mmCIF file of C-alpha atoms in Angstrom:
data_model
loop_
_atom_site.group_PDB
_atom_site.id
_atom_site.type_symbol
_atom_site.label_atom_id
_atom_site.label_comp_id
_atom_site.label_asym_id
_atom_site.label_seq_id
_atom_site.Cartn_x
_atom_site.Cartn_y
_atom_site.Cartn_z
ATOM 1 C CA UNK P 1 0.000 0.000 0.000
ATOM 2 C CA UNK P 2 2.819 2.412 0.876
ATOM 3 C CA UNK P 3 4.593 1.691 -2.412
ATOM 4 C CA UNK P 4 1.382 2.428 -4.315
ATOM 5 C CA UNK P 5 0.914 5.716 -2.431
ATOM 6 C CA UNK P 6 4.511 6.663 -3.176
ATOM 7 C CA UNK P 7 3.991 5.901 -6.869
ATOM 8 C CA UNK P 8 0.824 8.045 -6.994
ATOM 9 C CA UNK P 9 2.624 10.922 -5.279
ATOM 10 C CA UNK P 10 5.601 10.653 -7.626
ATOM 11 C CA UNK P 11 3.329 10.662 -10.700
ATOM 12 C CA UNK P 12 1.672 13.838 -9.387
ATOM 13 C CA UNK P 13 5.057 15.499 -8.730
ATOM 14 C CA UNK P 14 6.379 14.598 -12.184
ATOM 15 C CA UNK P 15 3.232 15.922 -13.879
ATOM 16 C CA UNK P 16 3.317 19.154 -11.861
ATOM 17 C CA UNK P 17 7.027 19.670 -12.521
ATOM 18 C CA UNK P 18 6.429 19.185 -16.261
ATOM 19 C CA UNK P 19 3.648 21.795 -16.269
ATOM 20 C CA UNK P 20 5.689 24.269 -14.198
ATOM 21 C CA UNK P 21 8.605 23.851 -16.577
ATOM 22 C CA UNK P 22 6.316 24.711 -19.503
ATOM 23 C CA UNK P 23 4.860 27.709 -17.618
ATOM 24 C CA UNK P 24 8.282 29.147 -16.785
ATOM 25 C CA UNK P 25 9.591 28.537 -20.288
ATOM 26 C CA UNK P 26 6.711 30.187 -22.169
ATOM 27 C CA UNK P 27 5.360 32.667 -19.596
ATOM 28 C CA UNK P 28 6.553 35.642 -21.686
ATOM 29 C CA UNK P 29 5.564 34.104 -25.030
ATOM 30 C CA UNK P 30 2.442 35.910 -26.301
ATOM 31 C CA UNK P 31 1.613 33.179 -28.781
ATOM 32 C CA UNK P 32 1.336 30.604 -26.030
ATOM 33 C CA UNK P 33 -0.277 32.824 -23.408
ATOM 34 C CA UNK P 34 -3.584 30.951 -23.470
ATOM 35 C CA UNK P 35 -1.833 27.584 -23.021
ATOM 36 C CA UNK P 36 0.270 28.991 -20.178
ATOM 37 C CA UNK P 37 -2.827 30.322 -18.428
ATOM 38 C CA UNK P 38 -4.518 26.958 -18.895
ATOM 39 C CA UNK P 39 -1.550 25.186 -17.258
ATOM 40 C CA UNK P 40 -1.487 27.690 -14.389
ATOM 41 C CA UNK P 41 -5.185 27.068 -13.720
ATOM 42 C CA UNK P 42 -4.594 23.311 -13.856
ATOM 43 C CA UNK P 43 -1.815 23.571 -11.269
ATOM 44 C CA UNK P 44 -3.950 25.772 -9.003
ATOM 45 C CA UNK P 45 -6.830 23.315 -9.282
ATOM 46 C CA UNK P 46 -4.749 20.186 -8.689
ATOM 47 C CA UNK P 47 -2.610 21.438 -5.781
ATOM 48 C CA UNK P 48 -5.405 21.381 -3.131
ATOM 49 C CA UNK P 49 -6.246 17.833 -4.197
ATOM 50 C CA UNK P 50 -2.627 16.659 -4.314
ATOM 51 C CA UNK P 51 -1.826 13.307 -2.680
ATOM 52 C CA UNK P 52 0.068 13.550 0.578
ATOM 53 C CA UNK P 53 3.791 13.019 0.504
ATOM 54 C CA UNK P 54 4.779 9.655 1.979
ATOM 55 C CA UNK P 55 7.711 9.883 4.348
ATOM 56 C CA UNK P 56 9.734 6.753 4.955
ATOM 57 C CA UNK P 57 11.582 6.901 8.248
ATOM 58 C CA UNK P 58 15.236 5.985 8.120
ATOM 59 C CA UNK P 59 15.930 2.710 9.917
ATOM 60 C CA UNK P 60 17.360 3.544 13.312
ATOM 61 C CA UNK P 61 20.059 1.232 14.578
ATOM 62 C CA UNK P 62 21.492 1.428 18.050
ATOM 63 C CA UNK P 63 23.551 -0.696 20.388
ATOM 64 C CA UNK P 64 23.840 -1.077 24.138
ATOM 65 C CA UNK P 65 27.372 -2.012 25.253
ATOM 66 C CA UNK P 66 27.810 -5.586 26.473
ATOM 67 C CA UNK P 67 28.612 -5.900 30.157
ATOM 68 C CA UNK P 68 30.926 -8.332 31.861
ATOM 69 C CA UNK P 69 29.516 -11.864 32.258
ATOM 70 C CA UNK P 70 27.538 -12.217 35.476
ATOM 71 C CA UNK P 71 27.728 -15.970 35.852
ATOM 72 C CA UNK P 72 25.472 -18.808 34.793
ATOM 73 C CA UNK P 73 22.250 -18.022 36.666
ATOM 74 C CA UNK P 74 21.264 -14.375 36.985
ATOM 75 C CA UNK P 75 17.646 -14.720 38.200
ATOM 76 C CA UNK P 76 16.151 -17.640 40.120
ATOM 77 C CA UNK P 77 12.419 -17.997 40.855
ATOM 78 C CA UNK P 78 11.886 -20.638 43.549
ATOM 79 C CA UNK P 79 8.397 -21.829 44.539
ATOM 80 C CA UNK P 80 6.960 -18.327 44.190
ATOM 81 C CA UNK P 81 3.295 -17.811 45.041
ATOM 82 C CA UNK P 82 1.604 -14.438 45.017
ATOM 83 C CA UNK P 83 -1.766 -12.726 45.087
ATOM 84 C CA UNK P 84 -2.842 -9.164 45.768
ATOM 85 C CA UNK P 85 -5.282 -10.529 48.358
ATOM 86 C CA UNK P 86 -3.120 -12.130 51.004
ATOM 87 C CA UNK P 87 -6.166 -13.577 52.778
ATOM 88 C CA UNK P 88 -6.872 -16.015 49.965
ATOM 89 C CA UNK P 89 -5.916 -19.643 50.141
ATOM 90 C CA UNK P 90 -2.664 -20.277 48.236
ATOM 91 C CA UNK P 91 -4.507 -22.583 45.827
ATOM 92 C CA UNK P 92 -6.502 -19.531 44.665
ATOM 93 C CA UNK P 93 -3.470 -17.227 44.206
ATOM 94 C CA UNK P 94 -2.920 -15.649 40.798
ATOM 95 C CA UNK P 95 0.575 -17.225 40.795
ATOM 96 C CA UNK P 96 1.214 -20.568 42.465
ATOM 97 C CA UNK P 97 4.559 -22.287 43.068
ATOM 98 C CA UNK P 98 6.325 -20.759 40.053
ATOM 99 C CA UNK P 99 9.808 -22.144 39.370
ATOM 100 C CA UNK P 100 12.278 -21.152 36.654
ATOM 101 C CA UNK P 101 15.660 -19.554 36.106
ATOM 102 C CA UNK P 102 17.082 -16.947 33.759
ATOM 103 C CA UNK P 103 20.655 -16.937 32.444
ATOM 104 C CA UNK P 104 22.454 -14.847 29.837
ATOM 105 C CA UNK P 105 21.330 -17.171 27.039
ATOM 106 C CA UNK P 106 17.638 -17.028 27.992
ATOM 107 C CA UNK P 107 15.114 -15.591 25.552
ATOM 108 C CA UNK P 108 11.700 -15.757 27.203
ATOM 109 C CA UNK P 109 8.223 -14.734 26.096
ATOM 110 C CA UNK P 110 5.422 -14.577 28.668
ATOM 111 C CA UNK P 111 2.016 -15.355 27.169
ATOM 112 C CA UNK P 112 -1.387 -15.566 28.799
ATOM 113 C CA UNK P 113 -4.890 -14.213 29.044
ATOM 114 C CA UNK P 114 -5.636 -10.796 30.492
ATOM 115 C CA UNK P 115 -5.457 -10.974 34.266
ATOM 116 C CA UNK P 116 -3.389 -14.152 34.134
ATOM 117 C CA UNK P 117 -0.466 -12.695 36.074
ATOM 118 C CA UNK P 118 2.017 -11.733 33.333
ATOM 119 C CA UNK P 119 2.653 -8.223 34.625
ATOM 120 C CA UNK P 120 2.579 -9.487 38.217
ATOM 121 C CA UNK P 121 5.331 -12.000 37.435
ATOM 122 C CA UNK P 122 7.471 -9.305 35.817
ATOM 123 C CA UNK P 123 6.907 -7.069 38.841
ATOM 124 C CA UNK P 124 8.151 -9.841 41.110
ATOM 125 C CA UNK P 125 11.226 -10.357 38.935
ATOM 126 C CA UNK P 126 12.028 -6.626 38.939
ATOM 127 C CA UNK P 127 11.542 -6.302 42.734
ATOM 128 C CA UNK P 128 8.446 -4.109 42.470
ATOM 129 C CA UNK P 129 6.480 -6.787 44.336
ATOM 130 C CA UNK P 130 7.553 -9.297 46.941
ATOM 131 C CA UNK P 131 6.371 -12.939 46.859
ATOM 132 C CA UNK P 132 4.110 -14.132 49.657
ATOM 133 C CA UNK P 133 5.711 -17.549 49.478
ATOM 134 C CA UNK P 134 8.974 -18.590 47.858
ATOM 135 C CA UNK P 135 11.843 -16.381 46.786
ATOM 136 C CA UNK P 136 13.236 -14.398 43.872
ATOM 137 C CA UNK P 137 17.041 -14.261 43.727
ATOM 138 C CA UNK P 138 19.027 -11.919 41.494
ATOM 139 C CA UNK P 139 22.730 -11.705 40.773
ATOM 140 C CA UNK P 140 24.128 -8.840 42.845
ATOM 141 C CA UNK P 141 25.674 -7.188 39.776
ATOM 142 C CA UNK P 142 22.532 -7.507 37.657
ATOM 143 C CA UNK P 143 21.037 -4.301 36.288
ATOM 144 C CA UNK P 144 17.527 -4.673 34.886
ATOM 145 C CA UNK P 145 16.396 -2.328 32.133
ATOM 146 C CA UNK P 146 12.698 -2.061 31.296
ATOM 147 C CA UNK P 147 11.235 -0.629 28.108
ATOM 148 C CA UNK P 148 7.471 -0.520 27.583
ATOM 149 C CA UNK P 149 5.052 1.408 25.405
ATOM 150 C CA UNK P 150 4.717 3.825 28.323
ATOM 151 C CA UNK P 151 8.442 4.249 29.042
ATOM 152 C CA UNK P 152 8.402 7.890 27.961
ATOM 153 C CA UNK P 153 5.805 8.661 30.654
ATOM 154 C CA UNK P 154 8.546 8.788 33.275
ATOM 155 C CA UNK P 155 9.941 11.972 31.732
ATOM 156 C CA UNK P 156 8.953 15.525 32.604
ATOM 157 C CA UNK P 157 7.884 16.797 29.190
ATOM 158 C CA UNK P 158 8.457 20.389 30.283
ATOM 159 C CA UNK P 159 12.182 19.618 30.476
ATOM 160 C CA UNK P 160 14.617 18.837 27.687
ATOM 161 C CA UNK P 161 16.020 15.409 26.883
ATOM 162 C CA UNK P 162 19.353 16.390 28.437
ATOM 163 C CA UNK P 163 17.714 17.642 31.643
ATOM 164 C CA UNK P 164 15.561 14.522 31.932
ATOM 165 C CA UNK P 165 18.497 12.210 31.391
ATOM 166 C CA UNK P 166 20.538 13.951 34.053
ATOM 167 C CA UNK P 167 17.638 13.369 36.482
ATOM 168 C CA UNK P 168 16.151 10.014 35.437
ATOM 169 C CA UNK P 169 19.282 8.171 34.391
ATOM 170 C CA UNK P 170 21.169 9.359 37.475
ATOM 171 C CA UNK P 171 24.550 10.174 35.933
ATOM 172 C CA UNK P 172 25.999 12.573 38.554
ATOM 173 C CA UNK P 173 29.446 12.685 36.929
ATOM 174 C CA UNK P 174 28.183 13.713 33.469
ATOM 175 C CA UNK P 175 27.692 17.383 32.562
ATOM 176 C CA UNK P 176 25.274 18.823 29.993
ATOM 177 C CA UNK P 177 27.701 18.573 27.079
ATOM 178 C CA UNK P 178 28.637 15.022 27.989
ATOM 179 C CA UNK P 179 24.980 14.024 28.104
ATOM 180 C CA UNK P 180 24.308 15.698 24.745
ATOM 181 C CA UNK P 181 27.145 13.680 23.231
ATOM 182 C CA UNK P 182 25.746 10.504 24.765
ATOM 183 C CA UNK P 183 22.182 10.878 23.467
ATOM 184 C CA UNK P 184 23.494 11.850 20.019
ATOM 185 C CA UNK P 185 24.279 8.136 19.676
ATOM 186 C CA UNK P 186 20.498 7.646 19.717
ATOM 187 C CA UNK P 187 19.992 10.265 16.997
ATOM 188 C CA UNK P 188 18.785 13.009 19.326
ATOM 189 C CA UNK P 189 20.835 15.832 17.882
ATOM 190 C CA UNK P 190 21.130 19.601 17.882
ATOM 191 C CA UNK P 191 18.122 21.486 19.232
ATOM 192 C CA UNK P 192 16.256 18.191 19.753
ATOM 193 C CA UNK P 193 18.410 17.596 22.826
ATOM 194 C CA UNK P 194 17.672 20.915 24.521
ATOM 195 C CA UNK P 195 14.085 21.815 23.651
ATOM 196 C CA UNK P 196 11.172 20.619 25.854
ATOM 197 C CA UNK P 197 10.372 16.971 25.242
ATOM 198 C CA UNK P 198 6.719 17.843 24.610
ATOM 199 C CA UNK P 199 7.924 19.132 21.228
ATOM 200 C CA UNK P 200 9.488 15.789 20.245
ATOM 201 C CA UNK P 201 7.807 12.997 18.324
ATOM 202 C CA UNK P 202 6.822 9.703 19.924
ATOM 203 C CA UNK P 203 9.737 7.982 18.230
ATOM 204 C CA UNK P 204 12.212 10.524 19.565
ATOM 205 C CA UNK P 205 10.862 10.106 23.097
ATOM 206 C CA UNK P 206 11.286 6.333 22.743
ATOM 207 C CA UNK P 207 14.914 6.813 21.703
ATOM 208 C CA UNK P 208 15.535 8.852 24.839
ATOM 209 C CA UNK P 209 13.911 6.089 26.895
ATOM 210 C CA UNK P 210 16.270 3.592 25.233
ATOM 211 C CA UNK P 211 19.249 5.806 26.015
ATOM 212 C CA UNK P 212 18.300 5.713 29.703
ATOM 213 C CA UNK P 213 18.750 1.931 29.594
ATOM 214 C CA UNK P 214 22.210 2.035 28.018
#
């Protein structure tokens, strides 16, 4: 569909450019004045109905530096049971006797129905909730980074990307210029780094959220 829209837009641009070339070439030619006027009217009529230009965003590639190996097991979930209502019987808990481990080679997807405990399990792993029974163990050098569709919500949109990063990412040893250089790696450049984040696009805000994880 996008390719078709691009083709339609390009056909329009080529046709308009051809007519404008004719208009500019013969504008002062009395013999062709009526044709020139006809082309001018055609351009004026077609412009309000012109197809919208299709913008293809450049693929953004980024990297987060690899850290030193942390050992074989970095997260261990042992017999974890949890429910938001602690007065329930354990057999009625949203999560019951969950056991698994995560190492550096793990690639895990958590699937389930709404209300099935997916977010609750992630909250237990990230230490936002504590299990009622069982334990969650994490490697002491583990740093967990979380990116969600709402990651940009943690920023104060009245502040710039640089100001937010100095607050949210907690880099006390980095000055403004150092932070600007850092987020440039995520294609937040020039004025984009210092104007209020409310003026940035959703994609730009997501890049800043990614930079906070790096």
